[in-house]
């Protein structure tokens, strides 16, 4: 007796079920002979319904299935048959694909529930008859009739005939969309039942967001960024926070005490802050820091303080309050002369040296000691204590170096945050304060020079060579396998609350809450990687919240693994819609790209944005 692989049997059973639906058989066959018979009947029904194009496309694939000499050839042919059917199913007449087209079945189920007639969920004719019986007594009838007329306009029969049980010949997607709108009209007039799901979640049961939402890296368990002020760290941290779930990010309150400082690594997968925690990082932590040309960093620090109001530091130490206030009252030269011996001079006097030295020396000593005593420890920190030495002047390559270490895809340039606009100050005031600036950055200059040498030796070449192709060849399969989705009864769902493997999106809106979402931007193209079953016909899904401008919907282009892919939209309760992309991935991961053509700001949100969504995933076709 011939035995087949599990994949072959799964594909055969899936294909047989769809063939039986197309052939209007009560039970699907479970062997090849039965599938071939069902496929022949399906071919006849497709041609009778006017779908000669699909029937002609399926015929040679059926011949390949019959001629397959081994499981590999059979799997390929069955997969092609399923993929063709999945791509054409939304445009086929609704009665022909009712049992195989989930959006239509869901729409009918919602309509039956809204009408209070569970038996109407058995079929399309039953649902329409139940609606026809209830319609004369429904106050929402004027809102419902246009949707029924829309179905009728796509091939008939008329509204009255449909409500008496005549099956519409409109495409399945058209009927599904219209009946979903009818269900929404009916649901709007009812008191909502207690929801079994958390508000804002796309089909995920309460509590389904699992603890496996840490760093999606096959190489490191967590990331620590020793954030030196005014070195573009805020921009970098915004990206780092997206690499882990929104419940596994650093919380600043956890650094108030040494005990909390040590505890932070037990809960957070991404840690960053102005306190140097390198000495406390456990094994498995990727440690990094970013340095900046010292004079530019110091001028930026002063410019940043000048943006503060008096109230911002009023409740802090009096000496610090006076020091920050003086940045607004004094030019640079006078400020440095007055505060070069301040109790808080570590904020301006060779600050990078003091911060990095504190990974090997006492923090209080580093804040008060002569910086000449600290340079050796700071250099040792750069050379021995961190895996990535980044440069503000090479921020894009620094980010790529981090991505390469973590086994994550390269990331395009992201927007700079917390920019103090210090160029004007440098142009006007640094000439008179040149001597003071040099004194305040003497040891930082030596440290920065060594950082440049280390960056060139360790990171530049690998960062420049780190491309999508390099990521996909080396790490994509292992990295995406770390993502943990939730099955909602129909689809495998990945929430934007979890780690995100990709680029082209802003920080999460509503992070840490059930009402989270993600906007694409600042550029028009968003890229996401996710794990998928290779060789299986599936539909990639994106739960869409909305668009920055309605016109972007019509301009949306989709690419799968770099190639343009067809897409369609289906109605979805609680969302604007759901984007559906039929595909048949050849690898255990897929690269999905959404391009809106442009991104636009809003008066209440100046970020350039494109499409918003809260969940992505896939389902079997």
Coordinates of C-alpha atoms in Angstrom, one line a residue:
X1 CA 0.0 0.0 0.0
X2 CA 1.4 3.3 -1.1
X3 CA 2.0 5.8 1.7
X4 CA 2.3 9.6 1.3
X5 CA 3.9 12.4 3.3
X6 CA 1.8 14.4 5.8
X7 CA 2.2 17.5 3.6
X8 CA 0.9 15.7 0.5
X9 CA -2.1 14.3 2.5
X10 CA -2.9 17.7 3.9
X11 CA -2.9 19.4 0.5
X12 CA -5.0 16.6 -1.0
X13 CA -7.6 16.9 1.8
X14 CA -7.7 20.7 1.4
X15 CA -8.0 20.5 -2.4
X16 CA -10.7 17.8 -2.1
X17 CA -12.8 19.9 0.2
X18 CA -12.7 22.9 -2.1
X19 CA -13.4 20.7 -5.2
X20 CA -16.4 19.2 -3.4
X21 CA -17.7 22.7 -2.7
X22 CA -17.3 23.7 -6.3
X23 CA -19.0 20.5 -7.5
X24 CA -21.8 20.9 -4.9
X25 CA -21.1 17.5 -3.3
X26 CA -22.3 16.8 0.2
X27 CA -19.1 15.2 1.4
X28 CA -15.5 15.7 0.2
X29 CA -13.6 12.7 -1.1
X30 CA -10.5 11.5 0.8
X31 CA -8.5 9.8 -2.0
X32 CA -7.0 10.8 -5.3
X33 CA -9.6 9.2 -7.5
X34 CA -12.4 11.0 -5.7
X35 CA -10.6 14.3 -5.9
X36 CA -10.2 13.9 -9.7
X37 CA -13.9 13.1 -10.1
X38 CA -14.8 16.1 -8.0
X39 CA -12.4 18.3 -10.0
X40 CA -14.1 17.2 -13.2
X41 CA -17.5 18.1 -11.8
X42 CA -16.2 21.4 -10.5
X43 CA -14.8 22.2 -14.0
X44 CA -18.3 21.7 -15.5
X45 CA -19.9 23.9 -12.9
X46 CA -17.3 26.7 -13.4
X47 CA -17.9 26.7 -17.1
X48 CA -21.6 26.7 -16.6
X49 CA -21.3 29.7 -14.3
X50 CA -19.3 31.6 -16.9
X51 CA -15.9 31.2 -15.2
X52 CA -14.2 29.6 -18.3
X53 CA -11.0 31.5 -17.5
X54 CA -10.5 29.8 -14.2
X55 CA -11.6 26.4 -15.5
X56 CA -9.1 26.6 -18.3
X57 CA -6.3 27.6 -15.9
X58 CA -7.1 24.7 -13.6
X59 CA -7.3 22.1 -16.3
X60 CA -3.6 21.7 -17.0
X61 CA -2.9 21.8 -13.2
X62 CA -5.3 18.9 -12.7
X63 CA -3.4 17.0 -15.4
X64 CA -0.2 17.7 -13.5
X65 CA -1.8 16.3 -10.3
X66 CA -2.8 13.1 -12.1
X67 CA 0.6 12.7 -13.7
X68 CA 2.6 13.3 -10.5
X69 CA 5.0 10.4 -10.0
X70 CA 6.0 11.2 -6.4
X71 CA 4.9 13.3 -3.4
X72 CA 7.1 16.3 -4.2
X73 CA 5.5 16.7 -7.7
X74 CA 2.1 16.0 -6.2
X75 CA 2.5 18.6 -3.5
X76 CA 3.6 21.2 -6.1
X77 CA 0.7 20.5 -8.4
X78 CA -1.9 20.4 -5.6
X79 CA -0.4 23.6 -4.2
X80 CA -0.7 25.3 -7.6
X81 CA -4.4 24.2 -7.9
X82 CA -5.2 25.6 -4.5
X83 CA -3.3 28.9 -5.1
X84 CA -5.2 29.4 -8.4
X85 CA -8.5 28.8 -6.8
X86 CA -7.6 31.2 -3.8
X87 CA -6.7 34.0 -6.2
X88 CA -9.9 33.7 -8.2
X89 CA -12.4 32.8 -5.5
X90 CA -13.4 36.3 -4.5
X91 CA -14.5 37.0 -8.1
X92 CA -16.5 33.8 -8.6
X93 CA -20.3 33.8 -8.2
X94 CA -21.2 33.7 -4.5
X95 CA -23.3 30.5 -4.5
X96 CA -20.5 28.6 -6.2
X97 CA -17.9 29.3 -3.5
X98 CA -20.1 29.9 -0.4
X99 CA -18.7 27.0 1.7
X100 CA -15.1 27.7 0.7
X101 CA -15.0 31.5 1.1
X102 CA -14.7 32.5 4.7
X103 CA -15.6 36.2 4.4
X104 CA -18.9 35.3 2.9
X105 CA -19.7 32.6 5.5
X106 CA -18.8 35.1 8.3
X107 CA -21.1 37.7 6.8
X108 CA -24.0 35.3 6.6
X109 CA -23.3 34.1 10.2
X110 CA -23.3 37.7 11.4
X111 CA -26.5 38.4 9.6
X112 CA -28.2 35.4 11.1
X113 CA -27.1 36.4 14.6
X114 CA -28.3 40.0 14.1
X115 CA -31.7 38.7 12.9
X116 CA -31.9 36.2 15.8
X117 CA -32.4 33.2 13.4
X118 CA -29.5 30.8 13.9
X119 CA -30.8 28.5 11.2
X120 CA -30.2 31.2 8.6
X121 CA -26.5 30.7 8.9
X122 CA -26.8 27.3 7.1
X123 CA -26.6 28.9 3.6
X124 CA -26.9 32.0 1.5
X125 CA -30.5 31.3 0.4
X126 CA -31.6 30.7 4.0
X127 CA -30.0 34.0 5.1
X128 CA -31.7 36.0 2.4
X129 CA -35.1 34.5 3.1
X130 CA -34.7 35.2 6.8
X131 CA -33.9 38.8 6.0
X132 CA -36.8 39.1 3.6
X133 CA -39.2 37.9 6.4
X134 CA -37.8 40.4 8.9
X135 CA -37.4 43.4 6.6
X136 CA -41.0 44.8 6.7
X137 CA -40.7 45.2 10.5
X138 CA -37.2 46.6 10.6
X139 CA -36.8 50.3 11.1
X140 CA -33.4 50.1 9.5
X141 CA -34.9 48.9 6.2
X142 CA -34.1 52.2 4.3
X143 CA -30.5 51.7 5.2
X144 CA -30.5 48.0 4.2
X145 CA -32.2 48.1 0.8
X146 CA -29.3 49.9 -1.1
X147 CA -26.9 47.1 -0.1
X148 CA -29.3 44.5 -1.5
X149 CA -29.7 46.6 -4.7
X150 CA -25.9 46.7 -5.0
X151 CA -25.8 42.9 -5.0
X152 CA -28.6 42.8 -7.6
X153 CA -26.8 45.3 -9.8
X154 CA -23.9 42.8 -10.2
X155 CA -25.8 40.3 -12.3
X156 CA -29.2 39.8 -10.7
X157 CA -31.6 38.5 -9.7
X158 CA -33.6 41.5 -8.4
X159 CA -34.0 42.4 -4.7
X160 CA -37.5 40.8 -4.4
X161 CA -36.4 37.5 -5.9
X162 CA -33.3 37.3 -3.7
X163 CA -35.4 37.9 -0.6
X164 CA -37.6 34.9 -1.6
X165 CA -34.6 32.6 -1.9
X166 CA -33.2 33.2 -5.4
X167 CA -29.4 33.0 -5.3
X168 CA -27.4 36.1 -6.4
X169 CA -24.9 35.7 -9.2
X170 CA -22.7 38.6 -8.0
X171 CA -19.1 37.9 -7.1
X172 CA -18.5 36.4 -3.6
X173 CA -16.6 39.5 -2.4
X174 CA -19.4 41.8 -3.5
X175 CA -22.0 39.7 -1.6
X176 CA -19.8 39.3 1.4
X177 CA -19.2 43.1 1.6
X178 CA -22.8 44.0 1.2
X179 CA -24.2 41.5 3.7
X180 CA -21.5 42.6 6.2
X181 CA -22.8 46.1 5.9
X182 CA -26.3 44.9 6.4
X183 CA -25.2 43.0 9.5
X184 CA -23.5 46.2 10.8
X185 CA -26.7 48.2 10.3
X186 CA -28.6 45.7 12.3
X187 CA -26.0 45.4 15.0
X188 CA -25.9 49.2 15.4
X189 CA -29.5 49.2 16.5
X190 CA -28.9 46.5 19.2
X191 CA -27.3 46.6 22.6
X192 CA -23.9 45.0 22.2
X193 CA -23.6 41.7 24.0
X194 CA -20.8 41.2 26.5
X195 CA -17.6 40.9 24.4
X196 CA -15.6 37.7 24.9
X197 CA -12.5 39.5 23.5
X198 CA -10.5 42.4 24.7
X199 CA -11.5 45.7 23.0
X200 CA -9.1 46.6 20.2
X201 CA -7.7 43.1 19.7
X202 CA -8.2 41.5 16.3
X203 CA -9.8 38.3 17.3
X204 CA -7.5 37.4 20.1
X205 CA -8.9 36.1 23.3
X206 CA -8.3 38.0 26.5
X207 CA -4.9 37.2 27.9
X208 CA -3.7 35.6 24.6
X209 CA -0.8 38.0 24.4
X210 CA 1.8 35.6 25.7
X211 CA 5.0 36.2 27.6
X212 CA 7.0 35.3 24.5
X213 CA 7.2 38.9 23.4
X214 CA 10.8 39.6 24.1
X215 CA 13.6 40.3 21.7
X216 CA 13.1 38.5 18.3
X217 CA 16.8 37.8 17.9
X218 CA 18.4 34.4 17.5
X219 CA 21.7 35.7 18.8
X220 CA 20.9 37.9 21.9
X221 CA 18.4 37.8 24.7
X222 CA 18.3 41.5 25.3
X223 CA 19.7 44.9 24.3
X224 CA 21.3 47.5 26.6
X225 CA 22.0 51.0 25.2
X226 CA 24.2 53.2 27.5
X227 CA 22.6 56.4 26.3
X228 CA 24.9 59.4 26.4
X229 CA 22.9 62.6 26.2
X230 CA 22.6 64.4 22.9
X231 CA 24.1 61.6 20.8
X232 CA 20.9 60.9 18.9
X233 CA 20.0 58.3 21.5
X234 CA 16.3 59.2 21.6
X235 CA 16.0 58.5 17.9
X236 CA 17.9 55.2 18.3
X237 CA 15.8 54.2 21.4
X238 CA 12.6 54.8 19.4
X239 CA 13.7 52.1 17.0
X240 CA 15.0 49.7 19.7
X241 CA 11.7 49.8 21.5
X242 CA 10.0 48.3 18.5
X243 CA 12.3 45.2 18.5
X244 CA 10.5 43.8 21.6
X245 CA 7.0 43.5 22.8
X246 CA 5.5 46.7 24.3
X247 CA 5.5 45.1 27.7
X248 CA 9.2 44.2 27.6
X249 CA 10.6 47.7 27.2
X250 CA 12.6 49.6 29.8
X251 CA 10.7 51.6 32.4
X252 CA 12.6 54.6 33.8
X253 CA 11.2 54.1 37.3
X254 CA 13.2 50.9 37.5
X255 CA 16.5 52.8 37.7
X256 CA 15.7 54.8 40.8
X257 CA 17.6 52.3 43.0
X258 CA 20.4 49.8 42.6
X259 CA 18.0 47.0 43.4
X260 CA 15.6 48.1 40.6
X261 CA 18.5 48.6 38.3
X262 CA 19.5 45.0 38.6
X263 CA 15.9 43.9 38.4
X264 CA 15.2 45.6 35.1
X265 CA 17.0 42.9 33.2
X266 CA 14.6 40.3 34.5
X267 CA 11.6 41.9 32.8
X268 CA 12.8 44.1 30.0
X269 CA 14.3 42.9 26.7
X270 CA 15.2 46.5 25.6
X271 CA 16.9 48.7 28.2
X272 CA 18.2 52.2 27.7
X273 CA 18.9 55.2 30.0
X274 CA 21.4 57.9 30.9
X275 CA 22.6 55.8 33.8
X276 CA 25.4 53.4 32.7
X277 CA 24.2 49.9 33.4
X278 CA 26.9 48.0 31.5
X279 CA 28.4 46.6 34.7
X280 CA 25.0 45.1 35.6
X281 CA 24.1 43.5 32.3
X282 CA 23.8 39.7 32.5
X283 CA 25.2 37.4 29.9
X284 CA 23.2 37.4 26.6
X285 CA 22.9 41.2 26.6
X286 CA 24.1 43.1 23.5
X287 CA 25.7 46.2 24.9
X288 CA 26.1 49.3 22.9
X289 CA 26.8 53.0 23.2
X290 CA 26.9 56.0 20.7
X291 CA 29.4 58.8 20.8
X292 CA 29.3 62.2 19.1
X293 CA 31.9 64.8 18.2
X294 CA 32.4 66.3 21.7
X295 CA 32.0 70.1 20.9
X296 CA 28.9 69.5 18.9
X297 CA 27.5 67.3 21.7
X298 CA 28.1 69.9 24.3
X299 CA 26.6 72.8 22.4
X300 CA 23.6 70.6 21.7
X301 CA 23.3 69.9 25.4
X302 CA 23.3 73.6 26.2
X303 CA 20.8 74.3 23.4
X304 CA 18.5 71.5 24.8
X305 CA 18.6 73.2 28.3
X306 CA 17.7 76.5 26.7
X307 CA 14.4 75.0 25.5
X308 CA 13.3 74.2 29.1
X309 CA 11.0 76.4 31.0
X310 CA 11.9 77.6 34.5
X311 CA 9.2 75.3 35.9
X312 CA 10.9 72.2 34.4
X313 CA 13.8 72.3 37.0
X314 CA 12.2 74.3 39.8
X315 CA 11.6 71.2 41.9
X316 CA 15.1 69.8 41.5
X317 CA 18.3 70.7 43.3
X318 CA 18.8 74.5 43.5
X319 CA 22.3 74.4 42.0
X320 CA 21.1 72.4 39.0
X321 CA 18.1 74.7 38.6
X322 CA 20.4 77.7 38.6
X323 CA 22.8 76.1 36.2
X324 CA 20.0 75.3 33.6
X325 CA 18.5 78.7 34.0
X326 CA 21.8 80.3 33.3
X327 CA 22.0 78.7 29.9
X328 CA 19.1 81.0 28.9
X329 CA 20.7 84.1 30.5
X330 CA 24.3 83.8 29.6
X331 CA 26.3 83.3 26.4
X332 CA 28.3 80.1 26.1
X333 CA 31.6 81.6 27.2
X334 CA 30.2 83.2 30.3
X335 CA 28.2 80.1 31.2
X336 CA 31.3 77.9 31.1
X337 CA 33.3 80.3 33.2
X338 CA 30.7 80.4 35.8
X339 CA 29.8 76.7 36.1
X340 CA 33.1 74.9 35.3
X341 CA 33.4 74.0 39.0
X342 CA 29.6 73.5 39.6
X343 CA 28.5 70.5 41.7
X344 CA 26.7 69.4 38.5
X345 CA 29.6 70.0 36.1
X346 CA 29.6 66.4 35.0
X347 CA 26.7 67.4 32.7
X348 CA 29.0 69.6 30.7
X349 CA 32.6 68.7 31.6
X350 CA 33.9 65.8 29.5
X351 CA 30.5 64.1 30.0
X352 CA 31.1 61.1 27.7
X353 CA 34.3 60.2 29.6
X354 CA 32.5 60.4 32.9
X355 CA 29.5 58.3 31.8
X356 CA 31.5 55.4 30.3
X357 CA 34.1 55.3 33.1
X358 CA 31.3 54.6 35.5
X359 CA 31.0 51.1 34.1
X360 CA 34.3 50.3 35.9
X361 CA 34.5 53.0 38.6
X362 CA 32.2 54.3 41.3
X363 CA 29.5 56.6 39.7
X364 CA 29.8 59.3 42.4
X365 CA 33.6 59.4 41.9
X366 CA 33.2 59.7 38.1
X367 CA 30.9 62.7 38.5
X368 CA 33.4 64.7 40.7
X369 CA 36.9 63.5 39.8
X370 CA 39.3 65.2 37.4
X371 CA 38.5 63.6 34.0
X372 CA 42.2 62.8 33.5
X373 CA 41.7 60.1 36.1
X374 CA 38.8 58.6 34.2
X375 CA 40.0 58.4 30.6
X376 CA 41.6 55.0 31.0
X377 CA 38.5 53.4 32.4
X378 CA 36.3 55.0 29.7
X379 CA 38.6 53.7 26.9
X380 CA 38.6 50.3 28.5
X381 CA 34.8 50.4 28.5
X382 CA 34.8 51.1 24.7
X383 CA 37.3 48.5 23.9
X384 CA 36.2 45.6 26.1
X385 CA 32.7 46.2 27.6
X386 CA 30.5 46.9 24.6
X387 CA 29.8 45.0 21.4
X388 CA 28.8 48.0 19.3
X389 CA 30.5 51.4 19.4
X390 CA 28.3 53.7 17.4
X391 CA 28.7 57.3 16.1
X392 CA 26.1 60.0 15.8
X393 CA 27.8 61.1 12.6
X394 CA 27.2 57.6 11.2
X395 CA 23.8 56.9 12.7
X396 CA 22.4 54.9 9.8
X397 CA 25.4 52.6 9.7
X398 CA 25.4 52.3 13.5
X399 CA 21.8 51.1 13.4
X400 CA 22.7 48.6 10.7
X401 CA 25.6 47.3 12.8
X402 CA 23.2 46.7 15.6
X403 CA 20.7 45.0 13.3
X404 CA 23.5 42.8 12.0
X405 CA 24.5 41.8 15.5
X406 CA 20.9 41.0 16.4
X407 CA 20.1 39.1 13.2
X408 CA 17.4 41.6 12.2
X409 CA 16.8 43.2 8.8
X410 CA 18.5 46.5 7.9
X411 CA 16.5 49.6 8.6
X412 CA 16.2 52.7 6.4
X413 CA 16.9 56.1 7.8
X414 CA 14.4 57.0 10.6
X415 CA 13.4 60.5 11.8
X416 CA 15.6 62.3 14.2
X417 CA 13.9 63.0 17.6
X418 CA 14.6 65.5 20.3
X419 CA 16.7 67.7 18.0
X420 CA 17.9 70.7 19.9
X421 CA 18.5 72.8 16.8
X422 CA 22.0 73.7 18.0
X423 CA 23.5 74.7 14.6
X424 CA 22.5 78.3 15.2
X425 CA 24.2 78.4 18.6
X426 CA 27.3 76.9 17.2
X427 CA 27.5 79.5 14.4
X428 CA 27.0 82.5 16.7
X429 CA 28.6 81.6 20.0
X430 CA 31.3 79.0 19.7
X431 CA 33.9 81.3 18.3
X432 CA 34.1 83.3 21.5
X433 CA 33.9 80.2 23.6
X434 CA 36.4 78.1 21.7
X435 CA 38.9 77.9 24.5
X436 CA 36.3 76.9 27.1
X437 CA 34.8 74.3 24.8
X438 CA 38.2 72.8 24.2
X439 CA 38.8 72.5 27.9
X440 CA 35.4 71.0 28.6
X441 CA 35.9 68.4 25.9
X442 CA 39.6 67.6 26.0
X443 CA 39.3 64.0 27.2
X444 CA 36.0 63.4 25.3
X445 CA 37.9 64.3 22.1
X446 CA 40.4 61.5 22.8
X447 CA 37.6 59.1 23.6
X448 CA 35.7 60.0 20.5
X449 CA 38.8 59.6 18.3
X450 CA 39.2 56.0 19.7
X451 CA 35.5 55.4 19.0
X452 CA 35.9 56.4 15.4
X453 CA 38.8 53.9 15.1
X454 CA 36.8 51.1 16.6
X455 CA 33.8 51.9 14.4
X456 CA 35.9 51.7 11.3
X457 CA 37.6 48.5 12.4
X458 CA 34.5 46.7 13.8
X459 CA 31.4 47.9 12.1
X460 CA 31.7 49.9 8.9
X461 CA 32.2 47.1 6.4
X462 CA 29.6 44.7 8.0
X463 CA 27.1 47.5 8.3
X464 CA 27.4 48.5 4.7
X465 CA 27.1 44.9 3.5
X466 CA 24.0 44.2 5.7
X467 CA 21.2 44.1 3.2
X468 CA 17.8 42.4 3.0
X469 CA 19.4 39.6 0.9
X470 CA 22.1 39.1 3.5
X471 CA 19.5 39.0 6.3
X472 CA 17.2 36.6 4.4
X473 CA 20.1 34.2 3.6
X474 CA 21.6 34.1 7.1
X475 CA 19.0 34.9 9.8
X476 CA 15.5 35.4 8.5
X477 CA 14.2 31.9 9.1
X478 CA 15.6 31.7 12.6
X479 CA 14.5 35.2 13.5
X480 CA 10.9 35.0 12.3
X481 CA 10.6 31.6 13.9
X482 CA 10.8 33.4 17.3
X483 CA 7.6 35.3 16.7
X484 CA 4.6 33.8 18.5
X485 CA 1.2 34.4 17.0
X486 CA -2.3 33.6 18.3
X487 CA -4.8 31.5 16.3
X488 CA -8.2 33.1 16.4
X489 CA -10.1 30.2 14.9
X490 CA -9.5 31.3 11.4
X491 CA -6.1 32.9 11.1
X492 CA -2.7 33.1 12.7
X493 CA -2.5 36.6 14.1
X494 CA 0.6 38.7 15.1
X495 CA -0.2 41.8 17.1
X496 CA 1.8 45.0 16.7
X497 CA 2.2 44.8 20.5
X498 CA 4.8 42.1 19.9
X499 CA 8.2 42.4 18.4
X500 CA 8.3 43.8 14.9
X501 CA 10.7 42.5 12.3
X502 CA 10.8 45.1 9.5
X503 CA 11.0 48.8 8.9
X504 CA 9.0 51.8 7.7
X505 CA 6.7 52.4 10.6
X506 CA 6.4 54.9 13.4
X507 CA 6.5 54.0 17.1
X508 CA 3.3 52.3 18.3
X509 CA 0.3 54.4 19.1
X510 CA -1.3 53.2 22.4
X511 CA 1.7 51.0 23.2
X512 CA 1.0 48.7 26.2
X513 CA -2.8 49.0 25.8
X514 CA -5.4 46.9 23.9
X515 CA -6.0 49.9 21.7
X516 CA -2.6 49.9 20.1
X517 CA -2.0 50.5 16.4
X518 CA 0.9 51.1 14.0
X519 CA 1.2 53.8 11.3
X520 CA 3.5 53.4 8.3
X521 CA 5.9 56.2 7.8
X522 CA 7.7 58.4 7.4
X523 CA 8.4 57.0 4.0
X524 CA 5.6 55.4 1.8
X525 CA 6.8 51.8 2.0
X526 CA 6.3 49.5 5.0
X527 CA 8.1 46.2 5.3
X528 CA 7.2 43.3 7.6
X529 CA 8.6 39.7 7.9
X530 CA 6.5 36.9 9.4
X531 CA 6.8 33.1 9.7
X532 CA 4.6 31.1 7.2
X533 CA 4.1 27.5 6.1
X534 CA 6.3 27.0 3.0
X535 CA 4.7 25.5 -0.1
X536 CA 1.1 26.0 1.1
X537 CA -1.4 28.3 -0.5
X538 CA -2.2 31.0 2.0
X539 CA -3.7 34.5 2.3
X540 CA -1.6 37.1 4.0
X541 CA -3.8 39.4 6.1
X542 CA -3.5 42.9 7.5
X543 CA -6.2 44.2 9.9
X544 CA -6.5 47.8 8.7
X545 CA -7.5 50.7 11.1
X546 CA -7.5 53.4 8.5
X547 CA -5.5 55.7 6.2
X548 CA -3.9 59.0 6.7
X549 CA -5.8 60.2 3.6
X550 CA -8.7 58.2 1.9
X551 CA -6.9 58.6 -1.4
X552 CA -4.0 56.4 -0.2
X553 CA -6.3 53.3 -0.2
X554 CA -6.6 53.4 -4.0
X555 CA -2.9 53.9 -4.5
X556 CA -1.9 51.0 -2.3
X557 CA 0.6 48.6 -3.9
X558 CA 1.6 45.2 -2.4
X559 CA 4.8 43.2 -2.8
X560 CA 5.4 39.7 -1.6
X561 CA 9.1 38.7 -1.5
X562 CA 9.9 41.6 -3.7
X563 CA 7.4 40.9 -6.5
X564 CA 4.1 42.8 -7.1
X565 CA 1.1 40.8 -5.7
X566 CA -2.6 41.1 -6.2
X567 CA -4.7 42.1 -3.3
X568 CA -8.3 42.7 -2.2
X569 CA -10.2 44.1 0.7
X570 CA -12.8 42.3 2.8
X571 CA -15.1 43.8 5.4
X572 CA -14.2 43.2 9.0
X573 CA -16.2 44.1 12.1
X574 CA -14.3 46.5 14.4
X575 CA -11.9 47.6 11.7
X576 CA -12.0 49.7 8.6
X577 CA -11.4 46.5 6.5
X578 CA -8.9 43.7 6.1
X579 CA -6.3 43.5 3.4
X580 CA -6.0 40.1 1.8
X581 CA -3.1 39.0 -0.3
X582 CA -3.2 35.4 -1.8
X583 CA 0.3 33.9 -2.1
X584 CA 2.2 30.6 -2.0
X585 CA 5.4 31.2 -0.1
X586 CA 8.5 29.1 -1.0
X587 CA 10.3 29.8 2.3
X588 CA 9.4 29.5 6.0
X589 CA 9.1 33.3 6.1
X590 CA 7.7 36.0 3.9
X591 CA 8.6 39.6 3.2
X592 CA 5.4 41.7 2.9
X593 CA 5.7 45.3 1.7
X594 CA 2.9 47.9 1.6
X595 CA 3.4 51.0 -0.4
X596 CA 0.9 53.9 -0.2
X597 CA 2.8 56.0 -2.8
X598 CA 3.2 58.9 -0.4
X599 CA 2.7 59.7 3.3
X600 CA 0.8 62.8 4.6
X601 CA 0.8 64.7 7.9
X602 CA -2.3 65.8 9.8
X603 CA -3.0 69.1 11.7
X604 CA -3.2 67.0 14.9
X605 CA -0.3 64.7 14.0
X606 CA 2.6 66.1 12.0
X607 CA 4.2 62.7 11.4
X608 CA 4.1 61.7 7.7
X609 CA 1.8 58.6 7.7
X610 CA 0.3 56.1 5.3
X611 CA -1.7 53.1 6.5
X612 CA -2.6 52.1 10.1
X613 CA -3.1 48.6 11.3
X614 CA -3.0 46.6 14.6
X615 CA -2.6 43.0 13.5
X616 CA -1.1 41.1 10.6
X617 CA -0.9 37.4 9.9
X618 CA -2.1 34.7 7.5
X619 CA -4.8 32.0 7.0
X620 CA -5.0 29.0 4.7
X621 CA -6.5 29.7 1.3

